[in-house]
Amino acid sequence: DQKPVDLNDPFANEPSRLPVFKINSKKPFNAEPPLEVLTDSYITPNELFYVRNHLPVPKIDLKSYRLEVKVGKRTVKLSLDDLKKRHKPVTITTTIQCAGNRRAEMSEYKTVKGLSWGPCAIGTARWTGVRLRDILLDAGIDAKDPNIKHIQFNGKDDDITKACYGGSIPISKAMAPDGDVILAYKMNGVDIPRDHGYPLRAIVPGYVGARNVKWVHQVTASHEESHSHWQRNDYKAFSPSTTFETADYKTAPSIQEMPVISAISSPAVNATVYEEQGHIEVKGYAWSGGGRDILRVDVSSDGGKTWQAANLTKDEPNADDSAHCWAWTLWNVDVPVKPGQKVELVCKAVDSAFNCQPEGMGAIWNLRGFLSNAWHRIPVTVAQDD
Amino acid sequence: DQKPVDLNDPFANEPSRLPVFKINSKKPFNAEPPLEVLTDSYITPNELFYVRNHLPVPKIDLKSYRLEVKVGKRTVKLSLDDLKKRHKPVTITTTIQCAGNRRAEMSEYKTVKGLSWGPCAIGTARWTGVRLRDILLDAGIDAKDPNIKHIQFNGKDDDITKACYGGSIPISKAMAPDGDVILAYKMNGVDIPRDHGYPLRAIVPGYVGARNVKWVHQVTASHEESHSHWQRNDYKAFSPSTTFETADYKTAPSIQEMPVISAISSPAVNATVYEEQGHIEVKGYAWSGGGRDILRVDVSSDGGKTWQAANLTKDEPNADDSAHCWAWTLWNVDVPVKPGQKVELVCKAVDSAFNCQPEGMGAIWNLRGFLSNAWHRIPVTVAQDD
Ligand SMILES: [Mo]
Ligand SMILES: [Mo]
């Protein structure tokens, strides 16, 4: 019953995936786990972690794999074993989120261009690897060189023209001792799965998923951002009044650090719920970029007129303690409802800089549907008493 | 015509102030400059910088003044000259904002408790001093000591019971090489004026004004936050549903890093404005805490239905270059209007983590009226054509 492999199909070598994924695009593969399992565990299981691929998954042989680190005129080539021998392993627990998470809701307000992600293009894992800072210092970087402003990453995934996926981050983030940027070879204790970047992935805590470049094989210190399509002509932020006619990718800022967001993972949209003693339980996640913690999640069962503060579940401390809070907060709360009611459940989070989520999509709408962090609203029906 | 000095009045020794201030409280003195001058210059002149005093202004004699730095069992006492001799001077340009800035607008939504600040409890200055990090290292701090979690500041201002003003910041902020926390002795090139902390003030860029302790004379490394009233029972954040009956200051988070905010400085509320070629100019400020830059300010002349991006004016680079953006962005934009219209001007800013301001006060309302950063709305009337 196996299909024959089409050798001309660049997607002939994709890894196998669980059938439970909600698939937004098959080639390249883009899929998110079902909402009802997303917050079942603090750490997202590897096989349920959302997959956001821009190109076919490359097949990489460790024997020939080398990481090239380019600093000035010098290029250092390192096998994965070299990397592990030269630098101490660190484990960072971080949430990674796609810039397009919750895009479908923004598109409901007014159509945007991009894959139709629900609220599950986000996940949390423990990543083990070596500090990018150490690798760059080892390669001879002068952190005070004013000509070095960005660290560029290239992935091994490429298209027919051999243009590969790439992205870059500011030098200040790459070199900050507490920035916790690593090149990771393990995801939750095992070799990183092919879909998530085997054998090496850039992990940039608190930044958009797109800069957490998978299958990374080139790291370049540069005076400018990556020239890749995805750095220059994608993953940029526009105002609500920008149209496809007026959009200027040259001057628009690249998405890097992410804003505060939250979502309800249970109950589901339009579910019929059963109250107990006048209450139902609501659960979900909250996260903010830049290492900011979540201080509070407010939940409403009357469309946002009154609020209750949720119980918060945080990360276990990292093995390597960090002052910065890179991973999400799970939350739950019992809210009051009456049998037979149709209610709108709403959640909104507050981060440790007291930033909050916008009420609606109108003021943050942008033609690409990025950064869709308005209050999450879930209509449900409370079942009648028997 | 001079009034006799009442020697029993703890406020008998206040400095003189300009009569243009809008005074919110005389004793202690709390006042903000007029909105029409706030954004006339990028650097706020010392004599127009908002004054937020909690107690009488102390009279400090440099001859007897000593800074006490307490680390563990050791106390170091330093004259201002000692400080200047031991450490290199640095100049940091930073915006300082009161936690209660724009409180009056929140109180219009629903009454809150606190001084009725307009949108001018904010200002920007160049502060010159020495790095707190260097002072603490010099006093023998072990930055990795897990028992040191906060740096406490005490001011020389006190009340009849000798309880002084105080506040504290997390050790991670105090010790971060790029956190830029300094003890400043100059404000815009001159000795700090008495109202702003002569002879020494803690400058904590990106944090709430309240932790920028004036007249600082004690710095203590501690396992806990300052015990001062203003750290423990004031300057804390509550949810919209918290009442004076349910407010628990023990568990509420202290306000430290601040969220994104913006305000219109011209035209004024209810002004009659004169259009030119169908447009009026709107001006204002925008700022975010934590060193986050302002990426965009959207301005509307139809109450928030459509938006235009404003022109942004940024800081000159600091003498000591910092990766972090501590100072405000001034902005201006021409927006379309029609003669005879009554319009609502609105502004909202986006910071470099793509955080945005909430649409209204309802969702961020809190009983103390802190962190009042909703969209700023200014009704104006456009004059009829002749
Ligand atoms: Mo993404
Ligand atoms: Mo304040």
mmCIF file of C-alpha atoms in Angstrom, chain B residues 9-15 17 27-29 53-59 156-160 163 194-195 215:
data_model
loop_
_atom_site.group_PDB
_atom_site.id
_atom_site.type_symbol
_atom_site.label_atom_id
_atom_site.label_comp_id
_atom_site.label_asym_id
_atom_site.label_seq_id
_atom_site.Cartn_x
_atom_site.Cartn_y
_atom_site.Cartn_z
ATOM 1 C CA ASP B 9 6.723 73.159 59.212
ATOM 2 C CA PRO B 10 8.777 70.241 57.832
ATOM 3 C CA PHE B 11 8.244 71.841 54.439
ATOM 4 C CA ALA B 12 9.857 75.154 55.445
ATOM 5 C CA ASN B 13 12.992 74.431 53.390
ATOM 6 C CA GLU B 14 11.548 73.603 49.999
ATOM 7 C CA PRO B 15 13.363 74.912 46.928
ATOM 8 C CA ARG B 17 9.840 76.345 41.641
ATOM 9 C CA LYS B 27 3.191 69.326 50.651
ATOM 10 C CA PRO B 28 4.844 67.107 49.580
ATOM 11 C CA PHE B 29 5.409 68.925 46.308
ATOM 12 C CA ASN B 53 8.223 64.072 46.064
ATOM 13 C CA HIS B 54 6.892 61.829 48.815
ATOM 14 C CA LEU B 55 8.274 63.823 51.763
ATOM 15 C CA PRO B 56 9.907 67.202 52.430
ATOM 16 C CA VAL B 57 12.998 67.980 50.343
ATOM 17 C CA PRO B 58 16.033 67.364 52.591
ATOM 18 C CA LYS B 59 18.763 69.951 52.931
ATOM 19 C CA LYS B 156 17.580 61.308 53.002
ATOM 20 C CA ASP B 157 13.966 62.489 52.924
ATOM 21 C CA ASP B 158 12.071 61.389 56.012
ATOM 22 C CA ASP B 159 8.956 62.090 58.017
ATOM 23 C CA ILE B 160 8.356 62.948 61.686
ATOM 24 C CA ALA B 163 10.858 56.728 58.288
ATOM 25 C CA ARG B 194 17.410 69.791 45.166
ATOM 26 C CA ASP B 195 13.952 68.780 43.889
ATOM 27 C CA TRP B 215 18.816 61.948 47.909
#
